[in-house]
Coordinates of C-alpha atoms in Angstrom, one line a residue:
M1 CA 0.0 0.1 0.0
K2 CA 2.8 2.4 0.9
R3 CA 4.6 1.5 -2.3
A4 CA 1.5 2.2 -4.4
A5 CA 1.0 5.6 -2.6
F6 CA 4.7 6.5 -3.1
T7 CA 4.4 5.5 -6.9
V8 CA 1.3 7.8 -7.3
A9 CA 3.0 10.7 -5.6
A10 CA 6.1 10.2 -7.7
L11 CA 4.0 10.2 -10.9
M12 CA 2.2 13.3 -9.8
A13 CA 5.5 15.1 -9.1
A14 CA 6.9 14.2 -12.4
T15 CA 3.8 15.3 -14.2
T16 CA 4.0 18.7 -12.4
I17 CA 7.6 19.1 -13.3
H18 CA 7.1 18.1 -16.9
A19 CA 4.1 20.4 -17.3
Q20 CA 6.1 23.3 -15.8
G21 CA 9.0 22.7 -18.2
I22 CA 6.7 22.8 -21.2
Q23 CA 5.2 26.0 -20.0
D24 CA 8.6 27.5 -19.7
W25 CA 9.2 27.3 -23.5
G26 CA 7.9 29.6 -26.3
Y27 CA 8.1 30.1 -30.0
A28 CA 7.3 33.1 -32.1
S29 CA 7.8 34.3 -35.8
G30 CA 7.3 37.6 -37.5
I31 CA 9.2 40.5 -39.2
S32 CA 12.2 42.6 -38.3
S33 CA 14.2 45.4 -39.9
F34 CA 16.2 42.5 -41.6
G35 CA 13.1 40.8 -43.0
T36 CA 11.6 37.5 -41.6
Q37 CA 12.3 36.5 -38.0
V38 CA 12.0 33.3 -35.9
E39 CA 12.7 33.0 -32.2
G40 CA 12.5 30.7 -29.3
T41 CA 12.3 31.5 -25.6
Y42 CA 13.0 29.8 -22.3
A43 CA 11.9 31.2 -18.9
I44 CA 14.9 31.0 -16.5
Q45 CA 12.9 32.3 -13.7
P46 CA 9.9 34.6 -13.3
G47 CA 10.6 37.9 -15.1
L48 CA 13.8 36.6 -16.8
D49 CA 13.8 34.8 -20.1
L50 CA 16.6 33.6 -22.4
R51 CA 15.8 34.2 -26.1
G52 CA 17.4 33.1 -29.3
F53 CA 16.4 34.4 -32.7
G54 CA 17.3 34.4 -36.4
A55 CA 16.6 37.5 -38.4
G56 CA 16.7 37.9 -42.1
V57 CA 16.5 34.2 -42.6
L58 CA 15.3 34.4 -46.1
T59 CA 17.1 36.0 -49.1
M60 CA 15.1 38.6 -50.9
S61 CA 15.8 39.6 -54.6
T62 CA 15.3 42.9 -56.1
S63 CA 15.5 44.6 -59.5
E64 CA 15.1 48.5 -59.5
T65 CA 16.0 51.4 -61.8
Y66 CA 17.4 54.5 -60.2
E67 CA 18.0 58.0 -61.6
D68 CA 21.5 59.3 -61.1
D69 CA 22.4 62.7 -62.4
G70 CA 20.0 62.2 -65.4
D71 CA 21.3 58.6 -66.1
S72 CA 19.2 55.5 -65.5
V73 CA 21.0 52.9 -63.4
L74 CA 19.5 49.3 -63.3
V75 CA 20.3 47.5 -60.0
E76 CA 19.7 43.8 -59.7
G77 CA 20.7 42.2 -56.4
N78 CA 20.0 40.0 -53.3
D79 CA 19.6 41.0 -49.8
S80 CA 20.6 38.3 -47.1
L81 CA 21.7 40.8 -44.5
G82 CA 20.8 39.6 -41.0
G83 CA 22.1 37.3 -38.3
Y84 CA 21.5 35.3 -35.1
G85 CA 21.0 36.7 -31.7
L86 CA 21.0 35.5 -28.1
M87 CA 19.2 37.9 -25.7
A88 CA 18.4 38.0 -21.9
D89 CA 14.9 39.6 -21.5
Y90 CA 14.2 41.3 -18.1
Y91 CA 10.5 42.0 -17.5
W92 CA 10.0 45.0 -15.4
K93 CA 8.2 43.9 -12.2
Q94 CA 7.1 40.8 -14.2
S95 CA 4.9 42.8 -16.4
G96 CA 4.9 42.9 -20.2
F97 CA 7.6 45.6 -20.5
R98 CA 10.9 44.3 -21.0
L99 CA 14.6 45.4 -21.4
S100 CA 16.7 43.1 -23.5
L101 CA 20.5 42.7 -23.7
G102 CA 22.6 40.3 -25.8
M103 CA 24.9 39.6 -28.6
F104 CA 24.2 39.5 -32.4
M105 CA 26.2 37.2 -34.9
T106 CA 26.0 38.9 -38.1
K107 CA 25.7 37.2 -41.5
G108 CA 25.0 37.9 -45.2
E109 CA 25.2 41.0 -47.2
I110 CA 23.4 43.2 -49.6
E111 CA 24.9 42.4 -53.0
G112 CA 23.9 44.2 -56.2
T113 CA 25.1 44.4 -59.9
F114 CA 24.9 47.9 -61.3
Y115 CA 24.3 48.4 -65.0
D116 CA 25.3 51.8 -66.2
D117 CA 28.2 53.0 -68.5
E118 CA 30.1 50.2 -66.7
T119 CA 28.8 46.9 -65.2
Y120 CA 30.1 46.3 -61.7
K121 CA 29.2 44.7 -58.5
G122 CA 29.0 46.2 -55.1
T123 CA 28.1 44.9 -51.6
I124 CA 27.1 46.3 -48.2
A125 CA 27.9 44.2 -45.1
F126 CA 28.5 44.4 -41.4
D127 CA 31.9 45.6 -40.2
R128 CA 32.1 43.0 -37.5
S129 CA 31.0 39.4 -37.0
I130 CA 29.7 39.7 -33.5
A131 CA 28.0 42.9 -31.9
P132 CA 26.2 43.9 -28.8
V133 CA 22.4 44.4 -28.9
I134 CA 20.1 46.4 -26.6
T135 CA 16.3 46.7 -27.0
A136 CA 13.3 47.8 -25.2
G137 CA 9.8 46.3 -26.0
Y138 CA 6.6 44.8 -24.7
R139 CA 5.1 41.3 -24.9
K140 CA 1.4 40.7 -24.4
Q141 CA 0.4 37.1 -23.4
W142 CA -3.2 35.9 -23.3
N143 CA -4.5 33.0 -21.1
S144 CA -4.7 30.9 -24.3
G145 CA -0.8 31.0 -24.5
Y146 CA -0.7 33.2 -27.6
T147 CA 1.8 36.1 -27.5
L148 CA 2.2 39.4 -29.4
A149 CA 5.5 41.3 -29.0
G150 CA 7.4 44.3 -30.4
E151 CA 10.8 45.7 -29.6
L152 CA 13.0 48.6 -30.7
G153 CA 16.6 49.0 -30.2
A154 CA 20.2 49.1 -31.7
I155 CA 23.0 46.8 -32.9
G156 CA 26.4 48.0 -32.0
A157 CA 27.9 47.7 -35.4
Q158 CA 28.2 49.6 -38.7
L159 CA 27.8 48.9 -42.4
E160 CA 30.5 49.0 -45.0
A161 CA 30.1 49.2 -48.8
S162 CA 32.6 47.8 -51.3
S163 CA 32.9 47.3 -55.0
T164 CA 34.9 45.2 -57.4
S165 CA 35.1 48.1 -59.9
S166 CA 38.4 49.7 -60.6
D167 CA 36.8 52.9 -61.9
P168 CA 38.0 55.9 -59.8
A169 CA 34.6 57.4 -60.0
V170 CA 33.0 54.4 -58.6
Q171 CA 35.5 54.1 -55.8
S172 CA 34.9 57.8 -55.0
D173 CA 31.1 57.0 -54.7
I174 CA 31.9 54.0 -52.4
A175 CA 34.0 56.3 -50.2
D176 CA 31.3 58.8 -50.0
L177 CA 28.8 56.2 -49.0
N178 CA 31.0 54.7 -46.3
S179 CA 31.5 58.2 -45.0
D180 CA 27.6 58.4 -44.7
L181 CA 27.4 55.0 -43.1
S182 CA 30.1 55.8 -40.6
D183 CA 27.9 58.6 -39.2
M184 CA 25.5 55.9 -37.9
A185 CA 26.9 54.9 -34.4
A186 CA 24.7 51.8 -34.4
I187 CA 22.3 49.9 -36.7
P188 CA 18.5 50.4 -35.8
Y189 CA 16.8 47.2 -35.0
L190 CA 12.9 46.7 -34.9
S191 CA 10.9 43.5 -34.7
V192 CA 7.2 42.5 -34.3
T193 CA 6.5 38.8 -33.6
F194 CA 3.5 36.6 -33.0
G195 CA 3.8 33.4 -31.0
Y196 CA 2.7 30.7 -28.5
Q197 CA 4.0 30.0 -24.9
F198 CA 3.8 26.2 -24.3

């Protein structure tokens, strides 16, 4: 009898622990300043989550014609600029408001082929492979488990442009572009996601 009671108690405890573990996990997907985004979260303790995400996980193609000093320039390219982040989310007084700190591992680039008097390739990429991230945001969670979150912040990196062209005029334009890009102390980051807390 005692053995049966102990077995039932052990099963109840295991079930409780297992259920708590499932509730600690969450998944969300949405859009960010890099395009599509997917993320997973784990509640370390009440008011503190660990979150991993991938931003810009899909490559987007583009073909645009721009006017430059009266000349038409056709630009065809691919945008795979993005990366992977690991964040610690601190929820203010266990509310929906959160402050997040973490690291962002950059990947990809914006690559384009320019068709003008000369055909050449140019790219824009991050200037470092790992950068710090800080964001502030809000996550709403319903009793059903569904969540809606948004955040705004900055990545501590800059963008750099380069080109395969040996034309001095092109290199001068690249230098001017890099001068403009260097004026940005950090890269703005924005995301909106919809998910479910298990």
